[in-house]
PDB file of C-alpha atoms in Angstrom:
ATOM      1  CA  GLU A 199       0.000   0.000   0.000  1.00  0.00           C
ATOM      2  CA  ALA A 200       1.384   3.390  -1.013  1.00  0.00           C
ATOM      3  CA  ALA A 201       2.053   5.728   1.864  1.00  0.00           C
ATOM      4  CA  VAL A 202       1.815   9.474   1.387  1.00  0.00           C
ATOM      5  CA  THR A 203       2.087  11.772   4.375  1.00  0.00           C
ATOM      6  CA  GLN A 204       1.599  15.515   4.599  1.00  0.00           C
ATOM      7  CA  SER A 205       2.625  18.111   7.127  1.00  0.00           C
ATOM      8  CA  PRO A 206       1.288  20.124   8.723  1.00  0.00           C
ATOM      9  CA  ARG A 207      -2.268  18.780   8.791  1.00  0.00           C
ATOM     10  CA  ASN A 208      -3.641  22.169   9.730  1.00  0.00           C
ATOM     11  CA  LYS A 209      -2.139  25.607   9.248  1.00  0.00           C
ATOM     12  CA  VAL A 210      -3.229  29.157   9.971  1.00  0.00           C
ATOM     13  CA  ALA A 211      -1.240  31.820   8.141  1.00  0.00           C
ATOM     14  CA  VAL A 212      -1.402  35.591   7.811  1.00  0.00           C
ATOM     15  CA  THR A 213      -1.836  37.431   4.544  1.00  0.00           C
ATOM     16  CA  GLY A 214       1.546  38.142   2.995  1.00  0.00           C
ATOM     17  CA  GLY A 215       3.303  35.445   4.967  1.00  0.00           C
ATOM     18  CA  LYS A 216       5.229  32.517   3.547  1.00  0.00           C
ATOM     19  CA  VAL A 217       3.741  29.031   3.832  1.00  0.00           C
ATOM     20  CA  THR A 218       5.423  25.737   3.040  1.00  0.00           C
ATOM     21  CA  LEU A 219       3.426  22.534   2.779  1.00  0.00           C
ATOM     22  CA  SER A 220       5.398  19.302   2.817  1.00  0.00           C
ATOM     23  CA  CYS A 221       4.705  15.898   1.334  1.00  0.00           C
ATOM     24  CA  ASN A 222       6.590  12.630   1.720  1.00  0.00           C
ATOM     25  CA  GLN A 223       6.000   9.332  -0.080  1.00  0.00           C
ATOM     26  CA  THR A 224       7.655   6.013   0.662  1.00  0.00           C
ATOM     27  CA  ASN A 225       6.657   4.032  -2.432  1.00  0.00           C
ATOM     28  CA  ASN A 226       9.397   5.213  -4.747  1.00  0.00           C
ATOM     29  CA  HIS A 227       6.922   6.706  -7.213  1.00  0.00           C
ATOM     30  CA  ASN A 228       8.362   8.953  -9.872  1.00  0.00           C
ATOM     31  CA  ASN A 229       5.391  11.306 -10.158  1.00  0.00           C
ATOM     32  CA  MET A 230       4.069  13.573  -7.439  1.00  0.00           C
ATOM     33  CA  TYR A 231       1.238  16.088  -7.537  1.00  0.00           C
ATOM     34  CA  TRP A 232      -0.204  18.978  -5.547  1.00  0.00           C
ATOM     35  CA  TYR A 233      -3.948  19.675  -5.722  1.00  0.00           C
ATOM     36  CA  ARG A 234      -6.284  22.009  -3.956  1.00  0.00           C
ATOM     37  CA  GLN A 235      -9.857  21.039  -3.207  1.00  0.00           C
ATOM     38  CA  ASP A 236     -12.628  23.609  -2.994  1.00  0.00           C
ATOM     39  CA  THR A 237     -16.385  23.148  -2.949  1.00  0.00           C
ATOM     40  CA  GLY A 238     -17.767  23.398  -6.451  1.00  0.00           C
ATOM     41  CA  HIS A 239     -14.355  22.973  -8.086  1.00  0.00           C
ATOM     42  CA  GLY A 240     -13.337  19.480  -7.151  1.00  0.00           C
ATOM     43  CA  LEU A 241      -9.602  18.789  -7.272  1.00  0.00           C
ATOM     44  CA  ARG A 242      -7.472  21.188  -9.271  1.00  0.00           C
ATOM     45  CA  LEU A 243      -3.842  20.523 -10.094  1.00  0.00           C
ATOM     46  CA  ILE A 244      -1.351  23.176  -8.982  1.00  0.00           C
ATOM     47  CA  HIS A 245       2.070  21.654  -9.701  1.00  0.00           C
ATOM     48  CA  TYR A 246       3.465  18.239 -10.418  1.00  0.00           C
ATOM     49  CA  SER A 247       6.817  16.540 -10.762  1.00  0.00           C
ATOM     50  CA  TYR A 248       8.259  13.663 -12.768  1.00  0.00           C
ATOM     51  CA  GLY A 249      11.165  13.086 -10.392  1.00  0.00           C
ATOM     52  CA  ALA A 250      13.792  14.701  -8.235  1.00  0.00           C
ATOM     53  CA  GLY A 251      14.713  18.145  -9.494  1.00  0.00           C
ATOM     54  CA  SER A 252      11.707  18.483 -11.798  1.00  0.00           C
ATOM     55  CA  THR A 253       8.622  20.629 -11.320  1.00  0.00           C
ATOM     56  CA  GLU A 254       5.884  21.380 -13.840  1.00  0.00           C
ATOM     57  CA  LYS A 255       2.958  23.780 -13.813  1.00  0.00           C
ATOM     58  CA  GLY A 256      -0.514  22.354 -13.539  1.00  0.00           C
ATOM     59  CA  ASP A 257      -3.796  24.093 -14.275  1.00  0.00           C
ATOM     60  CA  ILE A 258      -3.664  26.733 -11.511  1.00  0.00           C
ATOM     61  CA  PRO A 259       0.012  27.472 -10.686  1.00  0.00           C
ATOM     62  CA  ASP A 260      -0.250  31.229 -10.087  1.00  0.00           C
ATOM     63  CA  GLY A 261       0.807  32.194  -6.571  1.00  0.00           C
ATOM     64  CA  TYR A 262       2.452  28.822  -5.902  1.00  0.00           C
ATOM     65  CA  LYS A 263       5.911  27.367  -6.266  1.00  0.00           C
ATOM     66  CA  ALA A 264       6.985  23.757  -5.929  1.00  0.00           C
ATOM     67  CA  SER A 265      10.185  21.998  -5.007  1.00  0.00           C
ATOM     68  CA  ARG A 266      11.182  18.342  -5.462  1.00  0.00           C
ATOM     69  CA  PRO A 267      14.568  17.912  -3.755  1.00  0.00           C
ATOM     70  CA  SER A 268      14.374  14.116  -3.679  1.00  0.00           C
ATOM     71  CA  GLN A 269      12.316  11.187  -4.913  1.00  0.00           C
ATOM     72  CA  GLU A 270      10.453  11.106  -1.598  1.00  0.00           C
ATOM     73  CA  ASN A 271       9.745  14.787  -0.926  1.00  0.00           C
ATOM     74  CA  PHE A 272       7.652  17.367  -2.734  1.00  0.00           C
ATOM     75  CA  SER A 273       6.885  20.779  -1.244  1.00  0.00           C
ATOM     76  CA  LEU A 274       4.356  23.444  -2.133  1.00  0.00           C
ATOM     77  CA  ILE A 275       5.388  27.003  -1.335  1.00  0.00           C
ATOM     78  CA  LEU A 276       3.162  30.049  -1.014  1.00  0.00           C
ATOM     79  CA  GLU A 277       5.609  32.971  -0.983  1.00  0.00           C
ATOM     80  CA  LEU A 278       2.961  35.608  -0.255  1.00  0.00           C
ATOM     81  CA  ALA A 279      -0.156  33.908   1.051  1.00  0.00           C
ATOM     82  CA  THR A 280      -3.544  35.446   0.269  1.00  0.00           C
ATOM     83  CA  PRO A 281      -7.022  34.666   1.684  1.00  0.00           C
ATOM     84  CA  SER A 282      -8.004  33.191  -1.708  1.00  0.00           C
ATOM     85  CA  GLN A 283      -5.500  30.418  -1.056  1.00  0.00           C
ATOM     86  CA  THR A 284      -7.536  29.187   1.902  1.00  0.00           C
ATOM     87  CA  SER A 285      -8.306  25.618   0.932  1.00  0.00           C
ATOM     88  CA  VAL A 286      -7.570  21.966   1.551  1.00  0.00           C
ATOM     89  CA  TYR A 287      -4.386  20.849  -0.182  1.00  0.00           C
ATOM     90  CA  PHE A 288      -3.700  17.279  -1.223  1.00  0.00           C
ATOM     91  CA  CYS A 289      -0.474  15.715  -2.281  1.00  0.00           C
ATOM     92  CA  ALA A 290      -0.472  12.557  -4.383  1.00  0.00           C
ATOM     93  CA  SER A 291       2.076  10.208  -5.841  1.00  0.00           C
ATOM     94  CA  GLY A 292       1.851   7.770  -8.702  1.00  0.00           C
ATOM     95  CA  ASP A 293       3.720   5.863 -11.349  1.00  0.00           C
ATOM     96  CA  PRO A 294       2.331   5.870 -14.917  1.00  0.00           C
ATOM     97  CA  GLY A 295       3.477   2.283 -15.275  1.00  0.00           C
ATOM     98  CA  ALA A 296       1.103   1.226 -12.505  1.00  0.00           C
ATOM     99  CA  GLN A 297      -2.226   1.897 -14.217  1.00  0.00           C
ATOM    100  CA  ASP A 298      -1.922   5.603 -13.533  1.00  0.00           C
ATOM    101  CA  THR A 299      -3.255   5.169 -10.017  1.00  0.00           C
ATOM    102  CA  GLN A 300      -2.642   8.150  -7.803  1.00  0.00           C
ATOM    103  CA  TYR A 301      -2.228   7.695  -4.058  1.00  0.00           C
ATOM    104  CA  PHE A 302      -3.325  10.666  -2.006  1.00  0.00           C
ATOM    105  CA  GLY A 303      -2.176  11.962   1.326  1.00  0.00           C
ATOM    106  CA  PRO A 304      -4.613  12.961   4.081  1.00  0.00           C
ATOM    107  CA  GLY A 305      -4.625  16.636   3.173  1.00  0.00           C
ATOM    108  CA  THR A 306      -3.579  19.922   4.758  1.00  0.00           C
ATOM    109  CA  ARG A 307      -6.240  22.412   5.764  1.00  0.00           C
ATOM    110  CA  LEU A 308      -4.881  25.933   5.241  1.00  0.00           C
ATOM    111  CA  LEU A 309      -6.566  29.078   6.507  1.00  0.00           C
ATOM    112  CA  VAL A 310      -5.107  32.412   5.433  1.00  0.00           C
ATOM    113  CA  LEU A 311      -6.345  35.334   7.520  1.00  0.00           C
TER     114      LEU A 311
ATOM    115  CA  GLN B 180     -12.883  25.180 -18.289  1.00  0.00           C
ATOM    116  CA  GLN B 181     -14.071  21.961 -16.738  1.00  0.00           C
ATOM    117  CA  GLN B 182     -12.883  19.111 -18.939  1.00  0.00           C
ATOM    118  CA  VAL B 183     -14.559  16.461 -16.817  1.00  0.00           C
ATOM    119  CA  ARG B 184     -18.123  17.093 -15.670  1.00  0.00           C
ATOM    120  CA  GLN B 185     -20.210  15.427 -13.018  1.00  0.00           C
ATOM    121  CA  SER B 186     -23.809  16.436 -13.440  1.00  0.00           C
ATOM    122  CA  SER B 187     -24.948  15.949  -9.844  1.00  0.00           C
ATOM    123  CA  GLN B 188     -23.393  17.625  -6.822  1.00  0.00           C
ATOM    124  CA  SER B 189     -25.284  15.292  -4.531  1.00  0.00           C
ATOM    125  CA  LEU B 190     -27.325  12.103  -4.647  1.00  0.00           C
ATOM    126  CA  THR B 191     -29.402  10.365  -1.991  1.00  0.00           C
ATOM    127  CA  VAL B 192     -30.507   6.740  -2.250  1.00  0.00           C
ATOM    128  CA  TRP B 193     -32.019   4.214   0.123  1.00  0.00           C
ATOM    129  CA  GLU B 194     -30.005   1.316   1.412  1.00  0.00           C
ATOM    130  CA  GLY B 195     -30.198  -1.576  -1.035  1.00  0.00           C
ATOM    131  CA  GLU B 196     -30.883   0.592  -4.100  1.00  0.00           C
ATOM    132  CA  THR B 197     -28.505   1.079  -7.019  1.00  0.00           C
ATOM    133  CA  ALA B 198     -26.824   4.459  -7.018  1.00  0.00           C
ATOM    134  CA  ILE B 199     -25.911   5.848 -10.433  1.00  0.00           C
ATOM    135  CA  LEU B 200     -23.308   8.605 -10.707  1.00  0.00           C
ATOM    136  CA  ASN B 201     -22.777  10.244 -14.065  1.00  0.00           C
ATOM    137  CA  CYS B 202     -19.716  11.781 -15.669  1.00  0.00           C
ATOM    138  CA  SER B 203     -18.962  13.307 -19.072  1.00  0.00           C
ATOM    139  CA  TYR B 204     -15.812  14.628 -20.717  1.00  0.00           C
ATOM    140  CA  GLU B 205     -14.748  16.790 -23.630  1.00  0.00           C
ATOM    141  CA  ASN B 206     -11.286  15.688 -24.689  1.00  0.00           C
ATOM    142  CA  SER B 207     -11.276  12.814 -27.182  1.00  0.00           C
ATOM    143  CA  ALA B 208      -7.673  12.066 -26.204  1.00  0.00           C
ATOM    144  CA  PHE B 209      -8.734  10.907 -22.749  1.00  0.00           C
ATOM    145  CA  ASP B 210      -8.111   7.197 -22.428  1.00  0.00           C
ATOM    146  CA  TYR B 211      -8.072   6.311 -18.754  1.00  0.00           C
ATOM    147  CA  PHE B 212     -11.015   6.991 -16.441  1.00  0.00           C
ATOM    148  CA  PRO B 213     -10.618   6.311 -12.721  1.00  0.00           C
ATOM    149  CA  TRP B 214     -13.243   6.866 -10.081  1.00  0.00           C
ATOM    150  CA  TYR B 215     -12.014   7.923  -6.647  1.00  0.00           C
ATOM    151  CA  GLN B 216     -13.901   7.655  -3.363  1.00  0.00           C
ATOM    152  CA  GLN B 217     -13.336  10.197  -0.623  1.00  0.00           C
ATOM    153  CA  PHE B 218     -14.528  10.033   2.976  1.00  0.00           C
ATOM    154  CA  PRO B 219     -14.644  13.190   5.118  1.00  0.00           C
ATOM    155  CA  GLY B 220     -11.237  14.170   6.468  1.00  0.00           C
ATOM    156  CA  GLU B 221      -9.379  11.830   4.136  1.00  0.00           C
ATOM    157  CA  GLY B 222      -7.737  11.975   0.744  1.00  0.00           C
ATOM    158  CA  PRO B 223      -9.396  10.399  -2.295  1.00  0.00           C
ATOM    159  CA  ALA B 224      -8.664   6.727  -2.943  1.00  0.00           C
ATOM    160  CA  LEU B 225      -8.976   4.818  -6.199  1.00  0.00           C
ATOM    161  CA  LEU B 226     -12.181   2.797  -6.328  1.00  0.00           C
ATOM    162  CA  ILE B 227     -12.335   1.435  -9.873  1.00  0.00           C
ATOM    163  CA  ALA B 228     -11.050   2.465 -13.297  1.00  0.00           C
ATOM    164  CA  ILE B 229     -11.661   1.767 -16.973  1.00  0.00           C
ATOM    165  CA  ARG B 230      -9.770   2.322 -20.218  1.00  0.00           C
ATOM    166  CA  SER B 231     -11.520   3.527 -23.351  1.00  0.00           C
ATOM    167  CA  VAL B 232     -11.075   0.185 -25.140  1.00  0.00           C
ATOM    168  CA  SER B 233     -13.688  -1.285 -22.778  1.00  0.00           C
ATOM    169  CA  ASP B 234     -17.342  -0.426 -22.336  1.00  0.00           C
ATOM    170  CA  LYS B 235     -17.799  -2.015 -18.941  1.00  0.00           C
ATOM    171  CA  LYS B 236     -15.698  -2.720 -15.863  1.00  0.00           C
ATOM    172  CA  GLU B 237     -17.028  -4.538 -12.844  1.00  0.00           C
ATOM    173  CA  ASP B 238     -15.554  -4.964  -9.378  1.00  0.00           C
ATOM    174  CA  GLY B 239     -17.903  -6.430  -6.822  1.00  0.00           C
ATOM    175  CA  ARG B 240     -20.819  -4.058  -6.309  1.00  0.00           C
ATOM    176  CA  PHE B 241     -19.180  -1.327  -8.412  1.00  0.00           C
ATOM    177  CA  THR B 242     -19.548  -1.147 -12.190  1.00  0.00           C
ATOM    178  CA  ILE B 243     -18.431   1.463 -14.707  1.00  0.00           C
ATOM    179  CA  PHE B 244     -20.397   1.768 -17.957  1.00  0.00           C
ATOM    180  CA  PHE B 245     -18.493   3.660 -20.647  1.00  0.00           C
ATOM    181  CA  ASN B 246     -19.800   5.199 -23.882  1.00  0.00           C
ATOM    182  CA  LYS B 247     -16.945   6.465 -26.030  1.00  0.00           C
ATOM    183  CA  ARG B 248     -19.165   7.833 -28.789  1.00  0.00           C
ATOM    184  CA  GLU B 249     -21.187   9.939 -26.360  1.00  0.00           C
ATOM    185  CA  LYS B 250     -18.144  10.790 -24.199  1.00  0.00           C
ATOM    186  CA  ASN B 251     -19.825   9.800 -20.989  1.00  0.00           C
ATOM    187  CA  LEU B 252     -19.571   7.175 -18.313  1.00  0.00           C
ATOM    188  CA  SER B 253     -21.396   6.200 -15.185  1.00  0.00           C
ATOM    189  CA  LEU B 254     -20.578   4.492 -11.929  1.00  0.00           C
ATOM    190  CA  HIS B 255     -23.224   2.076 -10.652  1.00  0.00           C
ATOM    191  CA  ILE B 256     -23.151   1.049  -7.021  1.00  0.00           C
ATOM    192  CA  LYS B 257     -25.370  -1.960  -6.585  1.00  0.00           C
ATOM    193  CA  ASP B 258     -27.015  -2.751  -3.230  1.00  0.00           C
ATOM    194  CA  SER B 259     -25.866   0.560  -1.754  1.00  0.00           C
ATOM    195  CA  GLN B 260     -24.799   0.503   1.876  1.00  0.00           C
ATOM    196  CA  PRO B 261     -24.559   3.359   4.411  1.00  0.00           C
ATOM    197  CA  GLY B 262     -20.780   2.810   4.374  1.00  0.00           C
ATOM    198  CA  ASP B 263     -20.781   3.854   0.704  1.00  0.00           C
ATOM    199  CA  SER B 264     -21.737   7.384   1.751  1.00  0.00           C
ATOM    200  CA  ALA B 265     -18.845   9.470   0.444  1.00  0.00           C
ATOM    201  CA  THR B 266     -17.872  11.867  -2.303  1.00  0.00           C
ATOM    202  CA  TYR B 267     -17.066  10.257  -5.649  1.00  0.00           C
ATOM    203  CA  PHE B 268     -14.775  11.876  -8.191  1.00  0.00           C
ATOM    204  CA  CYS B 269     -14.614  10.972 -11.830  1.00  0.00           C
ATOM    205  CA  ALA B 270     -11.221  11.657 -13.443  1.00  0.00           C
ATOM    206  CA  ALA B 271      -9.626  11.287 -16.861  1.00  0.00           C
ATOM    207  CA  SER B 272      -6.216  11.297 -18.469  1.00  0.00           C
ATOM    208  CA  PRO B 273      -4.759  10.671 -21.926  1.00  0.00           C
ATOM    209  CA  TYR B 274      -3.037   7.424 -22.818  1.00  0.00           C
ATOM    210  CA  SER B 275       0.310   9.215 -22.610  1.00  0.00           C
ATOM    211  CA  GLY B 276       0.009   9.203 -18.855  1.00  0.00           C
ATOM    212  CA  THR B 277      -0.043  12.900 -18.252  1.00  0.00           C
ATOM    213  CA  TYR B 278      -1.843  14.189 -15.231  1.00  0.00           C
ATOM    214  CA  GLN B 279      -5.470  13.450 -14.500  1.00  0.00           C
ATOM    215  CA  ARG B 280      -8.307  15.971 -14.688  1.00  0.00           C
ATOM    216  CA  PHE B 281     -10.963  15.637 -12.015  1.00  0.00           C
ATOM    217  CA  GLY B 282     -14.664  16.350 -12.005  1.00  0.00           C
ATOM    218  CA  THR B 283     -16.262  18.404  -9.245  1.00  0.00           C
ATOM    219  CA  GLY B 284     -17.458  15.350  -7.349  1.00  0.00           C
ATOM    220  CA  THR B 285     -20.812  13.838  -6.376  1.00  0.00           C
ATOM    221  CA  LYS B 286     -21.637  13.495  -2.698  1.00  0.00           C
ATOM    222  CA  LEU B 287     -23.551  10.266  -2.177  1.00  0.00           C
ATOM    223  CA  GLN B 288     -25.682   9.676   0.867  1.00  0.00           C
ATOM    224  CA  VAL B 289     -27.122   6.220   1.478  1.00  0.00           C
ATOM    225  CA  VAL B 290     -30.022   6.312   3.896  1.00  0.00           C
ATOM    226  CA  PRO B 291     -30.690   3.208   6.041  1.00  0.00           C
TER     227      PRO B 291
END
Protein backbone atom coordinates (compact mmCIF):
# COMPACT_ATOMS: atom_id res chain seq x y z
CA GLU A 1 0.00 0.00 0.00
CA ALA A 2 1.38 3.39 -1.01
CA ALA A 3 2.05 5.73 1.86
CA VAL A 4 1.82 9.47 1.39
CA THR A 5 2.09 11.77 4.38
CA GLN A 6 1.60 15.51 4.60
CA SER A 7 2.62 18.11 7.13
CA PRO A 8 1.29 20.12 8.72
CA ARG A 9 -2.27 18.78 8.79
CA ASN A 10 -3.64 22.17 9.73
CA LYS A 11 -2.14 25.61 9.25
CA VAL A 12 -3.23 29.16 9.97
CA ALA A 13 -1.24 31.82 8.14
CA VAL A 14 -1.40 35.59 7.81
CA THR A 15 -1.84 37.43 4.54
CA GLY A 16 1.55 38.14 2.99
CA GLY A 17 3.30 35.44 4.97
CA LYS A 18 5.23 32.52 3.55
CA VAL A 19 3.74 29.03 3.83
CA THR A 20 5.42 25.74 3.04
CA LEU A 21 3.43 22.53 2.78
CA SER A 22 5.40 19.30 2.82
CA CYS A 23 4.71 15.90 1.33
CA ASN A 24 6.59 12.63 1.72
CA GLN A 25 6.00 9.33 -0.08
CA THR A 26 7.66 6.01 0.66
CA ASN A 27 6.66 4.03 -2.43
CA ASN A 28 9.40 5.21 -4.75
CA HIS A 29 6.92 6.71 -7.21
CA ASN A 30 8.36 8.95 -9.87
CA ASN A 31 5.39 11.31 -10.16
CA MET A 32 4.07 13.57 -7.44
CA TYR A 33 1.24 16.09 -7.54
CA TRP A 34 -0.20 18.98 -5.55
CA TYR A 35 -3.95 19.68 -5.72
CA ARG A 36 -6.28 22.01 -3.96
CA GLN A 37 -9.86 21.04 -3.21
CA ASP A 38 -12.63 23.61 -2.99
CA THR A 39 -16.39 23.15 -2.95
CA GLY A 40 -17.77 23.40 -6.45
CA HIS A 41 -14.35 22.97 -8.09
CA GLY A 42 -13.34 19.48 -7.15
CA LEU A 43 -9.60 18.79 -7.27
CA ARG A 44 -7.47 21.19 -9.27
CA LEU A 45 -3.84 20.52 -10.09
CA ILE A 46 -1.35 23.18 -8.98
CA HIS A 47 2.07 21.65 -9.70
CA TYR A 48 3.46 18.24 -10.42
CA SER A 49 6.82 16.54 -10.76
CA TYR A 50 8.26 13.66 -12.77
CA GLY A 51 11.16 13.09 -10.39
CA ALA A 52 13.79 14.70 -8.23
CA GLY A 53 14.71 18.15 -9.49
CA SER A 54 11.71 18.48 -11.80
CA THR A 55 8.62 20.63 -11.32
CA GLU A 56 5.88 21.38 -13.84
CA LYS A 57 2.96 23.78 -13.81
CA GLY A 58 -0.51 22.35 -13.54
CA ASP A 59 -3.80 24.09 -14.27
CA ILE A 60 -3.66 26.73 -11.51
CA PRO A 61 0.01 27.47 -10.69
CA ASP A 62 -0.25 31.23 -10.09
CA GLY A 63 0.81 32.19 -6.57
CA TYR A 64 2.45 28.82 -5.90
CA LYS A 65 5.91 27.37 -6.27
CA ALA A 66 6.98 23.76 -5.93
CA SER A 67 10.18 22.00 -5.01
CA ARG A 68 11.18 18.34 -5.46
CA PRO A 69 14.57 17.91 -3.75
CA SER A 70 14.37 14.12 -3.68
CA GLN A 71 12.32 11.19 -4.91
CA GLU A 72 10.45 11.11 -1.60
CA ASN A 73 9.75 14.79 -0.93
CA PHE A 74 7.65 17.37 -2.73
CA SER A 75 6.89 20.78 -1.24
CA LEU A 76 4.36 23.44 -2.13
CA ILE A 77 5.39 27.00 -1.33
CA LEU A 78 3.16 30.05 -1.01
CA GLU A 79 5.61 32.97 -0.98
CA LEU A 80 2.96 35.61 -0.26
CA ALA A 81 -0.16 33.91 1.05
CA THR A 82 -3.54 35.45 0.27
CA PRO A 83 -7.02 34.67 1.68
CA SER A 84 -8.00 33.19 -1.71
CA GLN A 85 -5.50 30.42 -1.06
CA THR A 86 -7.54 29.19 1.90
CA SER A 87 -8.31 25.62 0.93
CA VAL A 88 -7.57 21.97 1.55
CA TYR A 89 -4.39 20.85 -0.18
CA PHE A 90 -3.70 17.28 -1.22
CA CYS A 91 -0.47 15.71 -2.28
CA ALA A 92 -0.47 12.56 -4.38
CA SER A 93 2.08 10.21 -5.84
CA GLY A 94 1.85 7.77 -8.70
CA ASP A 95 3.72 5.86 -11.35
CA PRO A 96 2.33 5.87 -14.92
CA GLY A 97 3.48 2.28 -15.28
CA ALA A 98 1.10 1.23 -12.50
CA GLN A 99 -2.23 1.90 -14.22
CA ASP A 100 -1.92 5.60 -13.53
CA THR A 101 -3.25 5.17 -10.02
CA GLN A 102 -2.64 8.15 -7.80
CA TYR A 103 -2.23 7.70 -4.06
CA PHE A 104 -3.33 10.67 -2.01
CA GLY A 105 -2.18 11.96 1.33
CA PRO A 106 -4.61 12.96 4.08
CA GLY A 107 -4.63 16.64 3.17
CA THR A 108 -3.58 19.92 4.76
CA ARG A 109 -6.24 22.41 5.76
CA LEU A 110 -4.88 25.93 5.24
CA LEU A 111 -6.57 29.08 6.51
CA VAL A 112 -5.11 32.41 5.43
CA LEU A 113 -6.34 35.33 7.52
CA GLN B 1 -12.88 25.18 -18.29
CA GLN B 2 -14.07 21.96 -16.74
CA GLN B 3 -12.88 19.11 -18.94
CA VAL B 4 -14.56 16.46 -16.82
CA ARG B 5 -18.12 17.09 -15.67
CA GLN B 6 -20.21 15.43 -13.02
CA SER B 7 -23.81 16.44 -13.44
CA SER B 8 -24.95 15.95 -9.84
CA GLN B 9 -23.39 17.63 -6.82
CA SER B 10 -25.28 15.29 -4.53
CA LEU B 11 -27.33 12.10 -4.65
CA THR B 12 -29.40 10.37 -1.99
CA VAL B 13 -30.51 6.74 -2.25
CA TRP B 14 -32.02 4.21 0.12
CA GLU B 15 -30.01 1.32 1.41
CA GLY B 16 -30.20 -1.58 -1.03
CA GLU B 17 -30.88 0.59 -4.10
CA THR B 18 -28.50 1.08 -7.02
CA ALA B 19 -26.82 4.46 -7.02
CA ILE B 20 -25.91 5.85 -10.43
CA LEU B 21 -23.31 8.61 -10.71
CA ASN B 22 -22.78 10.24 -14.06
CA CYS B 23 -19.72 11.78 -15.67
CA SER B 24 -18.96 13.31 -19.07
CA TYR B 25 -15.81 14.63 -20.72
CA GLU B 26 -14.75 16.79 -23.63
CA ASN B 27 -11.29 15.69 -24.69
CA SER B 28 -11.28 12.81 -27.18
CA ALA B 29 -7.67 12.07 -26.20
CA PHE B 30 -8.73 10.91 -22.75
CA ASP B 31 -8.11 7.20 -22.43
CA TYR B 32 -8.07 6.31 -18.75
CA PHE B 33 -11.02 6.99 -16.44
CA PRO B 34 -10.62 6.31 -12.72
CA TRP B 35 -13.24 6.87 -10.08
CA TYR B 36 -12.01 7.92 -6.65
CA GLN B 37 -13.90 7.65 -3.36
CA GLN B 38 -13.34 10.20 -0.62
CA PHE B 39 -14.53 10.03 2.98
CA PRO B 40 -14.64 13.19 5.12
CA GLY B 41 -11.24 14.17 6.47
CA GLU B 42 -9.38 11.83 4.14
CA GLY B 43 -7.74 11.98 0.74
CA PRO B 44 -9.40 10.40 -2.30
CA ALA B 45 -8.66 6.73 -2.94
CA LEU B 46 -8.98 4.82 -6.20
CA LEU B 47 -12.18 2.80 -6.33
CA ILE B 48 -12.34 1.43 -9.87
CA ALA B 49 -11.05 2.46 -13.30
CA ILE B 50 -11.66 1.77 -16.97
CA ARG B 51 -9.77 2.32 -20.22
CA SER B 52 -11.52 3.53 -23.35
CA VAL B 53 -11.08 0.18 -25.14
CA SER B 54 -13.69 -1.29 -22.78
CA ASP B 55 -17.34 -0.43 -22.34
CA LYS B 56 -17.80 -2.01 -18.94
CA LYS B 57 -15.70 -2.72 -15.86
CA GLU B 58 -17.03 -4.54 -12.84
CA ASP B 59 -15.55 -4.96 -9.38
CA GLY B 60 -17.90 -6.43 -6.82
CA ARG B 61 -20.82 -4.06 -6.31
CA PHE B 62 -19.18 -1.33 -8.41
CA THR B 63 -19.55 -1.15 -12.19
CA ILE B 64 -18.43 1.46 -14.71
CA PHE B 65 -20.40 1.77 -17.96
CA PHE B 66 -18.49 3.66 -20.65
CA ASN B 67 -19.80 5.20 -23.88
CA LYS B 68 -16.94 6.46 -26.03
CA ARG B 69 -19.16 7.83 -28.79
CA GLU B 70 -21.19 9.94 -26.36
CA LYS B 71 -18.14 10.79 -24.20
CA ASN B 72 -19.82 9.80 -20.99
CA LEU B 73 -19.57 7.18 -18.31
CA SER B 74 -21.40 6.20 -15.18
CA LEU B 75 -20.58 4.49 -11.93
CA HIS B 76 -23.22 2.08 -10.65
CA ILE B 77 -23.15 1.05 -7.02
CA LYS B 78 -25.37 -1.96 -6.59
CA ASP B 79 -27.01 -2.75 -3.23
CA SER B 80 -25.87 0.56 -1.75
CA GLN B 81 -24.80 0.50 1.88
CA PRO B 82 -24.56 3.36 4.41
CA GLY B 83 -20.78 2.81 4.37
CA ASP B 84 -20.78 3.85 0.70
CA SER B 85 -21.74 7.38 1.75
CA ALA B 86 -18.84 9.47 0.44
CA THR B 87 -17.87 11.87 -2.30
CA TYR B 88 -17.07 10.26 -5.65
CA PHE B 89 -14.77 11.88 -8.19
CA CYS B 90 -14.61 10.97 -11.83
CA ALA B 91 -11.22 11.66 -13.44
CA ALA B 92 -9.63 11.29 -16.86
CA SER B 93 -6.22 11.30 -18.47
CA PRO B 94 -4.76 10.67 -21.93
CA TYR B 95 -3.04 7.42 -22.82
CA SER B 96 0.31 9.22 -22.61
CA GLY B 97 0.01 9.20 -18.85
CA THR B 98 -0.04 12.90 -18.25
CA TYR B 99 -1.84 14.19 -15.23
CA GLN B 100 -5.47 13.45 -14.50
CA ARG B 101 -8.31 15.97 -14.69
CA PHE B 102 -10.96 15.64 -12.02
CA GLY B 103 -14.66 16.35 -12.00
CA THR B 104 -16.26 18.40 -9.24
CA GLY B 105 -17.46 15.35 -7.35
CA THR B 106 -20.81 13.84 -6.38
CA LYS B 107 -21.64 13.49 -2.70
CA LEU B 108 -23.55 10.27 -2.18
CA GLN B 109 -25.68 9.68 0.87
CA VAL B 110 -27.12 6.22 1.48
CA VAL B 111 -30.02 6.31 3.90
CA PRO B 112 -30.69 3.21 6.04
